[in-house]
CSV table of C-alpha atoms in Angstrom, one decimal:
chain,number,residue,atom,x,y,z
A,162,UNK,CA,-4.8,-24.5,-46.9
A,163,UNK,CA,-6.2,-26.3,-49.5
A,164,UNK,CA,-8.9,-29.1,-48.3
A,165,UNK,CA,-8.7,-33.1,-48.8
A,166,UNK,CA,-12.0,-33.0,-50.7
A,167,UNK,CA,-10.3,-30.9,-53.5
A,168,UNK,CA,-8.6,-33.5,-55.9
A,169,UNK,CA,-5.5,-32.4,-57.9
A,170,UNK,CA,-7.3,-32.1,-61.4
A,171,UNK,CA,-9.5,-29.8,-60.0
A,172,UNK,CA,-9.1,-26.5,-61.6
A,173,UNK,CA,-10.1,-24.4,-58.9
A,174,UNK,CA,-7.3,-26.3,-56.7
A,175,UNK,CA,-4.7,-25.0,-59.6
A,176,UNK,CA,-6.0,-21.6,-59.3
A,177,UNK,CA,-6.3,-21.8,-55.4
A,178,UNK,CA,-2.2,-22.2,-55.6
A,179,UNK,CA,-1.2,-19.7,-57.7
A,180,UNK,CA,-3.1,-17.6,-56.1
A,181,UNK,CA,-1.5,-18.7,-52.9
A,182,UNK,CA,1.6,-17.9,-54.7
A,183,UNK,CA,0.5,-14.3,-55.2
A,184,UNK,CA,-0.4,-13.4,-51.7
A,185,UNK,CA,2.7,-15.0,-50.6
A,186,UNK,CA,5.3,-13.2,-52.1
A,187,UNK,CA,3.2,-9.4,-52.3
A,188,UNK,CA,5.2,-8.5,-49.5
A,189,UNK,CA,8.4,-8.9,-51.5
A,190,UNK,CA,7.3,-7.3,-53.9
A,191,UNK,CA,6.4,-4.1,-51.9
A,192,UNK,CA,9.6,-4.0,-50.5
A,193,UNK,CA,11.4,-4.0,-53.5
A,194,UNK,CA,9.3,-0.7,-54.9
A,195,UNK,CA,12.5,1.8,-53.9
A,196,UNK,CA,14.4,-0.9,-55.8
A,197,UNK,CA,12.7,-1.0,-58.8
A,198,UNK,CA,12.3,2.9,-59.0
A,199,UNK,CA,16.0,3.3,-59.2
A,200,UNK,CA,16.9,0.5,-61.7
A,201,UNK,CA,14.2,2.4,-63.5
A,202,UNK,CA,15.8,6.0,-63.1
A,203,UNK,CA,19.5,4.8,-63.2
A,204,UNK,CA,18.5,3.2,-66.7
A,205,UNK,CA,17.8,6.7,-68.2
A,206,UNK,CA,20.8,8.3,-66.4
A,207,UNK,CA,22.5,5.6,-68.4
A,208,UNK,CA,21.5,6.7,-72.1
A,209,UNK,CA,19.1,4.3,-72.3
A,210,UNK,CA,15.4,5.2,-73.7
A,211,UNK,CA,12.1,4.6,-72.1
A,212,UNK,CA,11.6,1.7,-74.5
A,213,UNK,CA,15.0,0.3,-73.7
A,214,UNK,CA,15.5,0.7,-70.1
A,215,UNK,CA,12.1,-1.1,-69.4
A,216,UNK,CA,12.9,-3.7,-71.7
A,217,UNK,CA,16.0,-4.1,-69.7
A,218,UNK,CA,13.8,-4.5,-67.0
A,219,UNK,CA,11.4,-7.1,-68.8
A,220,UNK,CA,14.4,-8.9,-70.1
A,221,UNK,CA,17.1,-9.0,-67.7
A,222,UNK,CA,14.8,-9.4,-64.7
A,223,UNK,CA,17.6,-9.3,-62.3
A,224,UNK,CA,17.5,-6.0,-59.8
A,225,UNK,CA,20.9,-6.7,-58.0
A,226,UNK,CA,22.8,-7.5,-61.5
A,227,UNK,CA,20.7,-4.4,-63.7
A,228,UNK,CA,22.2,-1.9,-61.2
A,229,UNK,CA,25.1,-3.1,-61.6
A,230,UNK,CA,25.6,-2.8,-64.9
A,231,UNK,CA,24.2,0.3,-65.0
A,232,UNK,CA,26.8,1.6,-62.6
A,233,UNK,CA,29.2,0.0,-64.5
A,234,UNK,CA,28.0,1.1,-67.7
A,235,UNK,CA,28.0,4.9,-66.6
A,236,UNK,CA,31.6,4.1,-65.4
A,237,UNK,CA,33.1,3.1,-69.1
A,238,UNK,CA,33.8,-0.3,-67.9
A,239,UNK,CA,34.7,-2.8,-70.7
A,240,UNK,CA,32.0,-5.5,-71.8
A,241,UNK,CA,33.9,-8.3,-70.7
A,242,UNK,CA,34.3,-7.1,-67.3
A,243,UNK,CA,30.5,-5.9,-67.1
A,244,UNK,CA,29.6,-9.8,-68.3
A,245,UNK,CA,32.2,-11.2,-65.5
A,246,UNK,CA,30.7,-9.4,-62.8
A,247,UNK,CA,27.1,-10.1,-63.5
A,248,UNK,CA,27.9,-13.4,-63.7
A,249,UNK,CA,29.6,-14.0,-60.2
A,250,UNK,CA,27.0,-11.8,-58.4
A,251,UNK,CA,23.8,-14.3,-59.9
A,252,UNK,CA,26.1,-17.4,-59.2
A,253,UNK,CA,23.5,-18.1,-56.1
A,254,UNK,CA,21.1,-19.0,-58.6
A,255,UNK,CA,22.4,-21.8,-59.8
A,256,UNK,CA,22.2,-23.3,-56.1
A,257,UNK,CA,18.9,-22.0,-56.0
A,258,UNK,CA,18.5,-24.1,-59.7
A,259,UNK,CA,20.1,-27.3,-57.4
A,260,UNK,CA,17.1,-27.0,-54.7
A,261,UNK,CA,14.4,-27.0,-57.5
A,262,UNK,CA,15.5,-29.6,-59.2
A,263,UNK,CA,14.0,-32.5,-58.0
A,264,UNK,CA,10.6,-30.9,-58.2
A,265,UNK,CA,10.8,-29.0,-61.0
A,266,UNK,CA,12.7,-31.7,-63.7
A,267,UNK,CA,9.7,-33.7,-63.8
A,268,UNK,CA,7.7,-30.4,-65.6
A,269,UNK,CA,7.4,-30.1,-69.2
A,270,UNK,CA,9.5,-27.7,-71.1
A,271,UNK,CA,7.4,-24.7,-70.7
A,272,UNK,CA,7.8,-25.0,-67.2
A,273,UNK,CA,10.8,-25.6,-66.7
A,274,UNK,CA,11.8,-22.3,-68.9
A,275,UNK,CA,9.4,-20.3,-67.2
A,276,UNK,CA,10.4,-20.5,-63.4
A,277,UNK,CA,13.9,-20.4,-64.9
A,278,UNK,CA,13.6,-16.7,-66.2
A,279,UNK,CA,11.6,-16.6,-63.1
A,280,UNK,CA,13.8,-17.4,-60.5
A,281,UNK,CA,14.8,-15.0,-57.8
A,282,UNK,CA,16.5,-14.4,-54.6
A,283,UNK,CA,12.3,-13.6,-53.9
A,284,UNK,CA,11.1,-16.2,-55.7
A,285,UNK,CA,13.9,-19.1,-53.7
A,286,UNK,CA,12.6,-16.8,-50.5
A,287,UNK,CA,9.0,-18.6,-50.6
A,288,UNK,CA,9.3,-22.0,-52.2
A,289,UNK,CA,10.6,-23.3,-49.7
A,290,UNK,CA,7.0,-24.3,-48.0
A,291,UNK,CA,5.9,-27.1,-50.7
A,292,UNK,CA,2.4,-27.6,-51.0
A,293,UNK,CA,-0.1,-29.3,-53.7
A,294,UNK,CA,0.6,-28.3,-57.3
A,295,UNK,CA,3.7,-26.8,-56.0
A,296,UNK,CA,4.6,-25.8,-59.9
A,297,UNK,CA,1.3,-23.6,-60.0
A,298,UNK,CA,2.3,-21.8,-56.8
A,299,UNK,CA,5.6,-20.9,-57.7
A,300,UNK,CA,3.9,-19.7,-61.3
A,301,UNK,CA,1.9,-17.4,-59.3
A,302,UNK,CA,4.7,-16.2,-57.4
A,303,UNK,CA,7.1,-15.4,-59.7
A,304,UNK,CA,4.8,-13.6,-61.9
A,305,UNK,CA,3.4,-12.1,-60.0
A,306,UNK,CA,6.9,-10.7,-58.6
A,307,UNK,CA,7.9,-10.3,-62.2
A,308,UNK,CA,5.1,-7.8,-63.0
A,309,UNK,CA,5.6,-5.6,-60.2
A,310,UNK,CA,9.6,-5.2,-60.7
A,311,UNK,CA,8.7,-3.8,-64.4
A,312,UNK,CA,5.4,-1.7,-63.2
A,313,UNK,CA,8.1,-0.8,-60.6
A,314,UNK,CA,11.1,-0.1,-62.8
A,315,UNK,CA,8.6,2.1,-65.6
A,316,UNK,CA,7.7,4.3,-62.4
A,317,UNK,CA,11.3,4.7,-62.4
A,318,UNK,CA,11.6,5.6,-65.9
A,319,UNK,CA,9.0,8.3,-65.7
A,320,UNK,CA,10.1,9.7,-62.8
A,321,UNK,CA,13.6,10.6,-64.4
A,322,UNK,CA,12.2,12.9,-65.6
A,323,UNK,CA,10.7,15.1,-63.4
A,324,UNK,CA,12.8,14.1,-60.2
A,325,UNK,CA,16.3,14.5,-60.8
A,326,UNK,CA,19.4,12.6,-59.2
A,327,UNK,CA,16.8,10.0,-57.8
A,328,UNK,CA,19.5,7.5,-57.5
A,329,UNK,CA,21.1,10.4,-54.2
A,330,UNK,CA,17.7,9.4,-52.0
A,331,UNK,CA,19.6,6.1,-51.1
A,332,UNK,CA,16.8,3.7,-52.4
A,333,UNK,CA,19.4,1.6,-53.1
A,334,UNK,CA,18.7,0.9,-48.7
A,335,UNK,CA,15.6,-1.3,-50.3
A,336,UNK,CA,18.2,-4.0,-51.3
A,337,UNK,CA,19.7,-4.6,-48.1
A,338,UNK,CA,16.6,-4.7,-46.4
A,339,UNK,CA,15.3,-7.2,-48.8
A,340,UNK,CA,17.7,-9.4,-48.3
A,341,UNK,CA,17.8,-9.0,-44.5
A,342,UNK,CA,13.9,-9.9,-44.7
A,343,UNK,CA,14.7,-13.5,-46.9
A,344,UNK,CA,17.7,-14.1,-45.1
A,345,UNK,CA,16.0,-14.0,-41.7
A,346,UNK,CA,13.6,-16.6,-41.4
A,347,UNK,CA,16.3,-19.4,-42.6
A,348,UNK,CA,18.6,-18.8,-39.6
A,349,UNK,CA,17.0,-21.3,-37.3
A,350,UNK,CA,19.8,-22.8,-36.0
A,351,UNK,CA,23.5,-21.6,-34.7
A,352,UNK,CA,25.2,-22.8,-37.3
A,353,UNK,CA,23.6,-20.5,-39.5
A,354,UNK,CA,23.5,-17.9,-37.6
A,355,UNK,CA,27.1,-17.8,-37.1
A,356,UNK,CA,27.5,-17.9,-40.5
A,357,UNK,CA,25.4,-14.9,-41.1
A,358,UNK,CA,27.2,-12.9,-38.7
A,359,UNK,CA,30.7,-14.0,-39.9
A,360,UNK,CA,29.3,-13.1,-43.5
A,361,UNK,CA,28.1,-9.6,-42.2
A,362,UNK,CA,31.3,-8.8,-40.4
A,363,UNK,CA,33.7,-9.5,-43.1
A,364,UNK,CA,31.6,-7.9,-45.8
A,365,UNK,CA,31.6,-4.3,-43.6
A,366,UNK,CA,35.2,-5.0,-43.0
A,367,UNK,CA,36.3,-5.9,-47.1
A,368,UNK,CA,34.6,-3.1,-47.8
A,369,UNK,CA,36.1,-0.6,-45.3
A,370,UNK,CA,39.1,-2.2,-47.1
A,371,UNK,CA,38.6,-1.4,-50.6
A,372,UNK,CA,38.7,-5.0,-51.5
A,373,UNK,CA,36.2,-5.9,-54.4
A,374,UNK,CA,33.8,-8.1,-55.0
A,375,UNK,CA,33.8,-7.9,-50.9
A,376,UNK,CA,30.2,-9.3,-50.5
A,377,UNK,CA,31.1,-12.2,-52.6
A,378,UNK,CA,33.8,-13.6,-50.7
A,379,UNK,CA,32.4,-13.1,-47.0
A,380,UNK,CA,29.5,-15.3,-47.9
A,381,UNK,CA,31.7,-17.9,-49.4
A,382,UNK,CA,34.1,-17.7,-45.9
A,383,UNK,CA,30.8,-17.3,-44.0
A,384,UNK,CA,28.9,-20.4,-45.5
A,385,UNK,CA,32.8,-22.0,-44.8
A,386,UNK,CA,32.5,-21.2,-41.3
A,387,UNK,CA,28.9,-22.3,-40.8
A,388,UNK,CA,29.6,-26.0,-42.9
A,389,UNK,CA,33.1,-25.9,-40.3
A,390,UNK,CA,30.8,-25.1,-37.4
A,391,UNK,CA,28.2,-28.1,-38.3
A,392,UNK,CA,30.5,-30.8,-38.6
A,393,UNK,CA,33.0,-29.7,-35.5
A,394,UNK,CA,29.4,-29.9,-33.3
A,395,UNK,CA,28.5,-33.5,-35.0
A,396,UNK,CA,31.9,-34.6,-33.7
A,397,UNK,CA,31.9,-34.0,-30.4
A,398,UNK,CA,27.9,-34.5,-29.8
């Protein structure tokens, strides 16, 4: 914690917080090594060259949305259907974008664009806790997350090469236990956790289905559920 006797201008206090930022999300960043291995990998069973596929990985910066357009790619799917899909399954950003806001408007430019290419289902994972120079924390976290995922993704690239079909060792299992390690710690009440469960349920059950975009819509019904759940329980408290 930083102390009282530290004023804000100090730039040790700066450096303290991004720092803080560091350690806070390195066990994210761990976790999404299997991750970043096969976006890596995936990338050069797509065509793409070493150069390319890590620049995807520099550039894009978006595990959940390179993999699948990778997928997609390797399927023949048409552009425009490649472009709708990443853009549905990043919608949550925007939201994250909403919580930010007020801390994060007040920033000049060069902030603001940074923790913008910088944000991340990771990233949203440890800002909530605000502390002083908040900015500088988040900084340190999302680069720091941001350097790992393309150290991650050029192991990936390199190890195309001399382990084949590394996409059938099911490290795509990283993903959903990422997520289940940020979703977690924000279910501290029952209308949340309901929601989670609802959202679980009926994805395993869309799926089972053959219905697309199956995650999408049992987090919409879920979050439905949990906002239905809230307000029912304010009424009759």
């Amino acid at each position: 914690m930083l102390t009282d006797s530290v004023t804000d201008d100090t730039p040790m206090t700066v450096t303290r917080a991004f720092l803080n930022g560091v350690v806070k999300i390195l066990p994210l960043c761990f976790a999404v090594l299997p991750w970043g291995l096969l976006a890596g990998s995936m990338a050069i069973q797509a065509g793409l060259t070493t150069l390319q596929a890590v620049g995807m990985s520099a550039l894009v910066f978006a595990g959940a949305a390179q993999l699948m357009t990778l997928g997609l790619v390797m399927a023949g799917t048409p552009a425009l259907t490649i472009i709708i899909s990443v853009f549905l399954i990043t919608t949550q950003h925007y939201l994250y974008a909403l919580y930010l806001r007020e801390d994060i408007s007040r920033q000049p430019l060069k902030h603001r664009l940074m923790l913008g290419f910088l944000l991340t289902d990771e990233l949203f994972a440890v800002s909530i806790k605000k502390q002083q120079h908040y900015i500088y924390y988040l900084l340190g976290a999302g680069s720091c997350f941001y350097l790992c995922w393309v150290l991650f993704s050029l192991c990936g690239v390199l190890l195309a090469a001399s382990v084949p079909n590394l996409d059938q060792y099911h490290l795509d299992f990283s993903i959903v236990a990422t997520f289940i390690a940020i979703v977690i710690p924000f279910i501290k009440n029952l209308n949340t956790l309901v929601g989670v469960l609802v959202s679980v349920i009926l994805t395993v059950v869309f799926l089972s289905l053959g219905i697309k975009s199956a995650a999408i819509l049992a987090g919409v019904i879920g979050m439905l559920t949990a906002t239905c759940l809230q307000n029912l329980r304010e009424r009759t408290a």
